[in-house]
mmCIF file of N, CA and C in Angstrom:
data_model
loop_
_atom_site.group_PDB
_atom_site.id
_atom_site.type_symbol
_atom_site.label_atom_id
_atom_site.label_comp_id
_atom_site.label_asym_id
_atom_site.label_seq_id
_atom_site.Cartn_x
_atom_site.Cartn_y
_atom_site.Cartn_z
ATOM 1 N N MET A 378 1.499 -1.658 -0.119
ATOM 2 C CA MET A 378 0.142 -0.230 -0.042
ATOM 3 C C MET A 378 0.780 1.390 -0.300
ATOM 4 N N THR A 379 0.034 2.148 -0.538
ATOM 5 C CA THR A 379 0.875 3.610 -0.384
ATOM 6 C C THR A 379 0.984 4.264 0.787
ATOM 7 N N GLU A 380 1.514 5.337 1.279
ATOM 8 C CA GLU A 380 1.969 5.983 1.901
ATOM 9 C C GLU A 380 0.657 7.057 2.063
ATOM 10 N N HIS A 381 -0.236 7.173 3.108
ATOM 11 C CA HIS A 381 -1.039 8.353 3.336
ATOM 12 C C HIS A 381 -0.740 9.692 3.373
ATOM 13 N N ARG A 382 -0.307 10.354 2.978
ATOM 14 C CA ARG A 382 -0.155 11.447 2.102
ATOM 15 C C ARG A 382 -0.324 12.510 4.059
ATOM 16 N N ARG A 383 -1.162 13.151 4.083
ATOM 17 C CA ARG A 383 -1.075 13.754 5.570
ATOM 18 C C ARG A 383 -1.508 13.449 6.095
ATOM 19 N N THR A 384 -1.228 11.883 6.808
ATOM 20 C CA THR A 384 -0.264 11.290 8.187
ATOM 21 C C THR A 384 0.977 11.088 7.568
ATOM 22 N N GLY A 385 0.859 10.198 7.043
ATOM 23 C CA GLY A 385 2.435 9.970 6.498
ATOM 24 C C GLY A 385 3.178 8.206 7.013
ATOM 25 N N TRP A 386 1.144 7.667 7.195
ATOM 26 C CA TRP A 386 1.675 5.776 7.541
ATOM 27 C C TRP A 386 2.052 5.274 6.563
ATOM 28 N N ARG A 387 1.842 4.617 6.354
ATOM 29 C CA ARG A 387 1.347 2.485 5.583
ATOM 30 C C ARG A 387 0.897 2.401 6.543
ATOM 31 N N VAL A 388 -0.083 1.310 5.438
ATOM 32 C CA VAL A 388 -0.753 0.002 6.659
ATOM 33 C C VAL A 388 -0.237 -0.567 5.100
ATOM 34 N N GLU A 389 0.074 -2.172 4.805
ATOM 35 C CA GLU A 389 0.226 -2.621 4.762
ATOM 36 C C GLU A 389 -0.020 -4.178 5.288
ATOM 37 N N ARG A 390 -0.694 -5.407 4.730
ATOM 38 C CA ARG A 390 -1.110 -6.835 4.925
ATOM 39 C C ARG A 390 0.859 -7.601 6.042
ATOM 40 N N ALA A 391 0.915 -7.407 6.608
ATOM 41 C CA ALA A 391 2.204 -8.436 7.416
ATOM 42 C C ALA A 391 1.925 -9.827 6.878
ATOM 43 N N SER A 392 2.407 -9.621 5.586
ATOM 44 C CA SER A 392 2.653 -11.143 5.039
ATOM 45 C C SER A 392 2.727 -12.065 5.232
ATOM 46 N N ASP A 393 3.849 -11.372 6.089
ATOM 47 C CA ASP A 393 4.848 -13.249 6.887
ATOM 48 C C ASP A 393 3.762 -13.363 8.259
ATOM 49 N N LYS A 394 2.698 -13.402 9.213
ATOM 50 C CA LYS A 394 1.674 -13.496 9.523
ATOM 51 C C LYS A 394 1.035 -13.849 9.003
ATOM 52 N N PRO A 395 0.287 -15.473 9.652
ATOM 53 C CA PRO A 395 -0.679 -16.726 9.371
ATOM 54 C C PRO A 395 -2.246 -14.945 9.512
ATOM 55 N N LEU A 396 -2.930 -15.334 8.785
ATOM 56 C CA LEU A 396 -4.245 -15.292 9.694
ATOM 57 C C LEU A 396 -5.006 -15.793 10.245
ATOM 58 N N GLY A 397 -5.720 -15.296 11.213
ATOM 59 C CA GLY A 397 -6.401 -16.266 12.503
ATOM 60 C C GLY A 397 -7.861 -15.959 12.645
ATOM 61 N N ARG A 398 -7.538 -16.912 13.990
ATOM 62 C CA ARG A 398 -9.842 -16.551 14.179
ATOM 63 C C ARG A 398 -8.737 -16.110 15.790
ATOM 64 N N THR A 399 -9.872 -15.091 16.571
ATOM 65 C CA THR A 399 -9.821 -15.070 17.973
ATOM 66 C C THR A 399 -10.484 -16.158 19.028
ATOM 67 N N HIS A 400 -10.297 -15.432 19.926
ATOM 68 C CA HIS A 400 -10.041 -16.789 21.022
ATOM 69 C C HIS A 400 -12.623 -16.436 20.569
ATOM 70 N N ALA A 401 -12.322 -15.909 20.426
ATOM 71 C CA ALA A 401 -14.286 -15.335 20.504
ATOM 72 C C ALA A 401 -14.907 -15.532 18.809
ATOM 73 N N GLY A 402 -14.048 -16.636 18.015
ATOM 74 C CA GLY A 402 -14.139 -17.090 16.550
ATOM 75 C C GLY A 402 -14.539 -16.315 15.310
ATOM 76 N N ARG A 403 -13.810 -15.049 15.757
ATOM 77 C CA ARG A 403 -13.294 -13.817 14.655
ATOM 78 C C ARG A 403 -12.430 -13.763 13.090
ATOM 79 N N PHE A 404 -12.180 -13.431 12.681
ATOM 80 C CA PHE A 404 -11.161 -13.487 11.758
ATOM 81 C C PHE A 404 -10.267 -12.385 12.009
ATOM 82 N N PHE A 405 -9.249 -12.511 11.882
ATOM 83 C CA PHE A 405 -7.744 -10.764 11.684
ATOM 84 C C PHE A 405 -7.010 -11.639 10.826
ATOM 85 N N ILE A 406 -6.384 -9.861 10.308
ATOM 86 C CA ILE A 406 -5.760 -10.040 9.191
ATOM 87 C C ILE A 406 -4.457 -8.863 10.065
ATOM 88 N N PRO A 407 -3.487 -9.843 10.066
ATOM 89 C CA PRO A 407 -2.022 -9.244 10.526
ATOM 90 C C PRO A 407 -1.887 -7.421 9.802
ATOM 91 N N LEU A 408 -0.893 -6.544 10.287
ATOM 92 C CA LEU A 408 -0.816 -5.792 9.688
ATOM 93 C C LEU A 408 0.285 -4.850 10.191
ATOM 94 N N ARG A 409 0.741 -4.279 9.373
ATOM 95 C CA ARG A 409 1.932 -3.361 9.910
ATOM 96 C C ARG A 409 2.280 -2.182 9.423
ATOM 97 N N ILE A 410 1.665 -1.560 10.703
ATOM 98 C CA ILE A 410 1.832 -0.021 10.041
ATOM 99 C C ILE A 410 3.200 1.060 10.360
ATOM 100 N N THR A 411 3.954 1.402 9.653
ATOM 101 C CA THR A 411 4.262 2.103 9.490
ATOM 102 C C THR A 411 4.451 4.344 9.365
ATOM 103 N N THR A 412 5.096 4.507 10.012
ATOM 104 C CA THR A 412 5.593 5.952 9.835
ATOM 105 C C THR A 412 6.238 6.286 9.609
ATOM 106 N N ASP A 413 5.907 8.036 8.854
ATOM 107 C CA ASP A 413 6.781 8.708 8.476
ATOM 108 C C ASP A 413 8.304 9.246 8.608
ATOM 109 N N ASP A 414 8.289 9.113 10.231
ATOM 110 C CA ASP A 414 9.862 8.134 11.350
ATOM 111 C C ASP A 414 10.263 7.015 10.637
ATOM 112 N N GLN A 415 9.780 6.484 10.069
ATOM 113 C CA GLN A 415 9.627 5.018 10.274
ATOM 114 C C GLN A 415 9.707 4.200 11.303
ATOM 115 N N GLU A 416 9.306 4.237 12.038
ATOM 116 C CA GLU A 416 8.558 3.390 12.944
ATOM 117 C C GLU A 416 7.589 3.002 13.451
ATOM 118 N N THR A 417 7.986 1.343 13.419
ATOM 119 C CA THR A 417 6.374 -0.191 13.169
ATOM 120 C C THR A 417 6.053 -0.442 14.007
ATOM 121 N N THR A 418 4.786 -0.774 14.585
ATOM 122 C CA THR A 418 3.970 -1.384 14.503
ATOM 123 C C THR A 418 2.677 -2.220 14.013
ATOM 124 N N GLU A 419 2.306 -3.632 14.378
ATOM 125 C CA GLU A 419 2.159 -4.411 14.364
ATOM 126 C C GLU A 419 0.230 -4.499 14.811
ATOM 127 N N ALA A 420 -0.076 -4.638 14.432
ATOM 128 C CA ALA A 420 -2.027 -5.174 14.532
ATOM 129 C C ALA A 420 -3.098 -5.607 14.158
ATOM 130 N N HIS A 421 -4.046 -5.702 14.753
ATOM 131 C CA HIS A 421 -5.109 -7.055 13.291
ATOM 132 C C HIS A 421 -5.687 -6.274 13.593
ATOM 133 N N LEU A 422 -6.560 -6.496 12.210
ATOM 134 C CA LEU A 422 -7.528 -6.128 11.583
ATOM 135 C C LEU A 422 -8.972 -6.789 11.922
ATOM 136 N N VAL A 423 -9.877 -7.218 13.019
ATOM 137 C CA VAL A 423 -10.559 -8.193 12.792
ATOM 138 C C VAL A 423 -11.524 -7.818 12.272
ATOM 139 N N LEU A 424 -12.512 -9.200 12.181
ATOM 140 C CA LEU A 424 -13.395 -9.264 10.967
ATOM 141 C C LEU A 424 -14.952 -10.097 11.566
ATOM 142 N N THR A 425 -16.132 -9.905 11.921
ATOM 143 C CA THR A 425 -16.632 -11.464 12.033
ATOM 144 C C THR A 425 -16.425 -12.135 10.457
ATOM 145 N N GLY A 426 -17.847 -12.869 11.096
ATOM 146 C CA GLY A 426 -17.668 -13.538 9.680
ATOM 147 C C GLY A 426 -18.821 -13.034 8.261
ATOM 148 N N ASP A 427 -19.096 -11.905 8.973
ATOM 149 C CA ASP A 427 -20.120 -11.619 7.703
ATOM 150 C C ASP A 427 -18.992 -10.522 7.160
ATOM 151 N N ASP A 428 -18.468 -9.737 8.102
ATOM 152 C CA ASP A 428 -17.706 -8.594 7.054
ATOM 153 C C ASP A 428 -16.540 -9.532 6.256
ATOM 154 N N SER A 429 -15.956 -10.551 6.993
ATOM 155 C CA SER A 429 -15.149 -11.695 6.035
ATOM 156 C C SER A 429 -15.675 -11.819 4.868
ATOM 157 N N GLU A 430 -16.908 -12.162 4.758
ATOM 158 C CA GLU A 430 -17.796 -12.976 3.556
ATOM 159 C C GLU A 430 -17.596 -11.994 2.616
ATOM 160 N N ARG A 431 -18.307 -10.113 3.848
ATOM 161 C CA ARG A 431 -18.385 -9.301 1.878
ATOM 162 C C ARG A 431 -17.273 -8.853 1.619
ATOM 163 N N LEU A 432 -15.659 -8.951 2.755
ATOM 164 C CA LEU A 432 -14.507 -8.470 1.572
ATOM 165 C C LEU A 432 -14.454 -9.723 0.968
ATOM 166 N N LEU A 433 -14.598 -10.733 0.906
ATOM 167 C CA LEU A 433 -13.796 -12.102 0.138
ATOM 168 C C LEU A 433 -14.899 -11.414 -1.014
ATOM 169 N N GLY A 434 -16.052 -11.156 -0.406
ATOM 170 C CA GLY A 434 -17.151 -10.963 -1.649
ATOM 171 C C GLY A 434 -16.543 -10.128 -3.062
ATOM 172 N N GLU A 435 -16.151 -8.640 -2.105
ATOM 173 C CA GLU A 435 -16.171 -7.779 -2.623
ATOM 174 C C GLU A 435 -14.620 -7.712 -3.644
ATOM 175 N N LEU A 436 -13.508 -8.038 -3.116
ATOM 176 C CA LEU A 436 -12.005 -8.670 -3.448
ATOM 177 C C LEU A 436 -12.702 -9.428 -4.856
ATOM 178 N N SER A 437 -13.450 -10.728 -4.331
ATOM 179 C CA SER A 437 -13.424 -11.351 -5.703
ATOM 180 C C SER A 437 -14.047 -11.066 -6.942
ATOM 181 N N ARG A 438 -15.267 -9.601 -7.106
ATOM 182 C CA ARG A 438 -15.002 -8.877 -7.456
ATOM 183 C C ARG A 438 -14.242 -7.790 -8.253
ATOM 184 N N LEU A 439 -13.152 -7.013 -7.513
ATOM 185 C CA LEU A 439 -12.177 -6.640 -8.607
ATOM 186 C C LEU A 439 -11.461 -7.843 -9.198
ATOM 187 N N MET A 440 -11.161 -8.747 -8.507
ATOM 188 C CA MET A 440 -10.242 -9.614 -9.117
ATOM 189 C C MET A 440 -10.658 -10.359 -10.678
ATOM 190 N N ASN A 441 -12.001 -10.478 -10.558
ATOM 191 C CA ASN A 441 -12.576 -10.919 -11.368
ATOM 192 C C ASN A 441 -13.511 -9.577 -12.381
ATOM 193 N N GLU A 442 -13.018 -8.412 -12.543
ATOM 194 C CA GLU A 442 -13.367 -6.976 -13.391
ATOM 195 C C GLU A 442 -14.504 -7.586 -13.505
ATOM 196 N N GLY A 443 -14.940 -7.358 -11.969
ATOM 197 C CA GLY A 443 -16.393 -6.733 -11.994
ATOM 198 C C GLY A 443 -17.352 -7.748 -12.165
ATOM 199 N N GLY A 444 -17.321 -9.129 -12.280
ATOM 200 C CA GLY A 444 -18.016 -10.128 -12.328
ATOM 201 C C GLY A 444 -18.366 -10.855 -11.119
ATOM 202 N N PRO A 445 -20.009 -11.020 -11.075
ATOM 203 C CA PRO A 445 -19.943 -11.862 -9.915
ATOM 204 C C PRO A 445 -19.056 -13.155 -9.266
ATOM 205 N N ALA A 446 -19.027 -13.585 -8.038
ATOM 206 C CA ALA A 446 -17.791 -14.810 -7.912
ATOM 207 C C ALA A 446 -18.807 -15.596 -6.765
ATOM 208 N N PRO A 447 -18.936 -16.623 -7.100
ATOM 209 C CA PRO A 447 -19.777 -17.597 -6.193
ATOM 210 C C PRO A 447 -18.900 -17.295 -4.251
ATOM 211 N N VAL A 448 -19.131 -17.136 -3.256
ATOM 212 C CA VAL A 448 -18.929 -17.210 -1.769
ATOM 213 C C VAL A 448 -19.791 -18.383 -1.274
ATOM 214 N N GLU A 449 -19.665 -19.842 -0.519
ATOM 215 C CA GLU A 449 -19.592 -20.452 0.594
ATOM 216 C C GLU A 449 -19.617 -19.645 1.287
ATOM 217 N N PRO A 450 -20.904 -20.052 2.396
ATOM 218 C CA PRO A 450 -21.204 -19.349 3.774
ATOM 219 C C PRO A 450 -19.912 -20.039 4.652
ATOM 220 N N ILE A 451 -19.600 -18.892 5.438
ATOM 221 C CA ILE A 451 -18.800 -19.291 6.619
ATOM 222 C C ILE A 451 -19.881 -20.346 8.173
ATOM 223 N N ALA A 452 -19.301 -21.446 8.351
ATOM 224 C CA ALA A 452 -19.360 -22.190 8.562
ATOM 225 C C ALA A 452 -19.626 -21.371 10.352
ATOM 226 N N GLU A 453 -20.309 -21.680 11.001
ATOM 227 C CA GLU A 453 -19.835 -21.476 12.379
ATOM 228 C C GLU A 453 -18.484 -22.413 13.166
ATOM 229 N N GLN A 454 -17.764 -21.710 13.968
ATOM 230 C CA GLN A 454 -17.027 -22.124 14.799
ATOM 231 C C GLN A 454 -18.002 -23.066 16.077
ATOM 232 N N ALA A 455 -17.343 -24.561 15.829
ATOM 233 C CA ALA A 455 -17.219 -25.540 16.653
ATOM 234 C C ALA A 455 -16.889 -24.762 18.077
#
């Protein structure tokens, strides 16, 4: 991702960290945040199952140039 011009922050997926689930069963995406003075911290973008499905659908449409993409519902965690 590119740096935000006003804040100087850069937010990107920490690709060396795996995606995961919280203890509450939500999904998380590890992020790396770098400031304009190069300080780095990590955080998680936490998503519900519904949020994850919407994100997957939106990404699939972008990758398929706007075409619909079938999405299987996410099962509840046992």
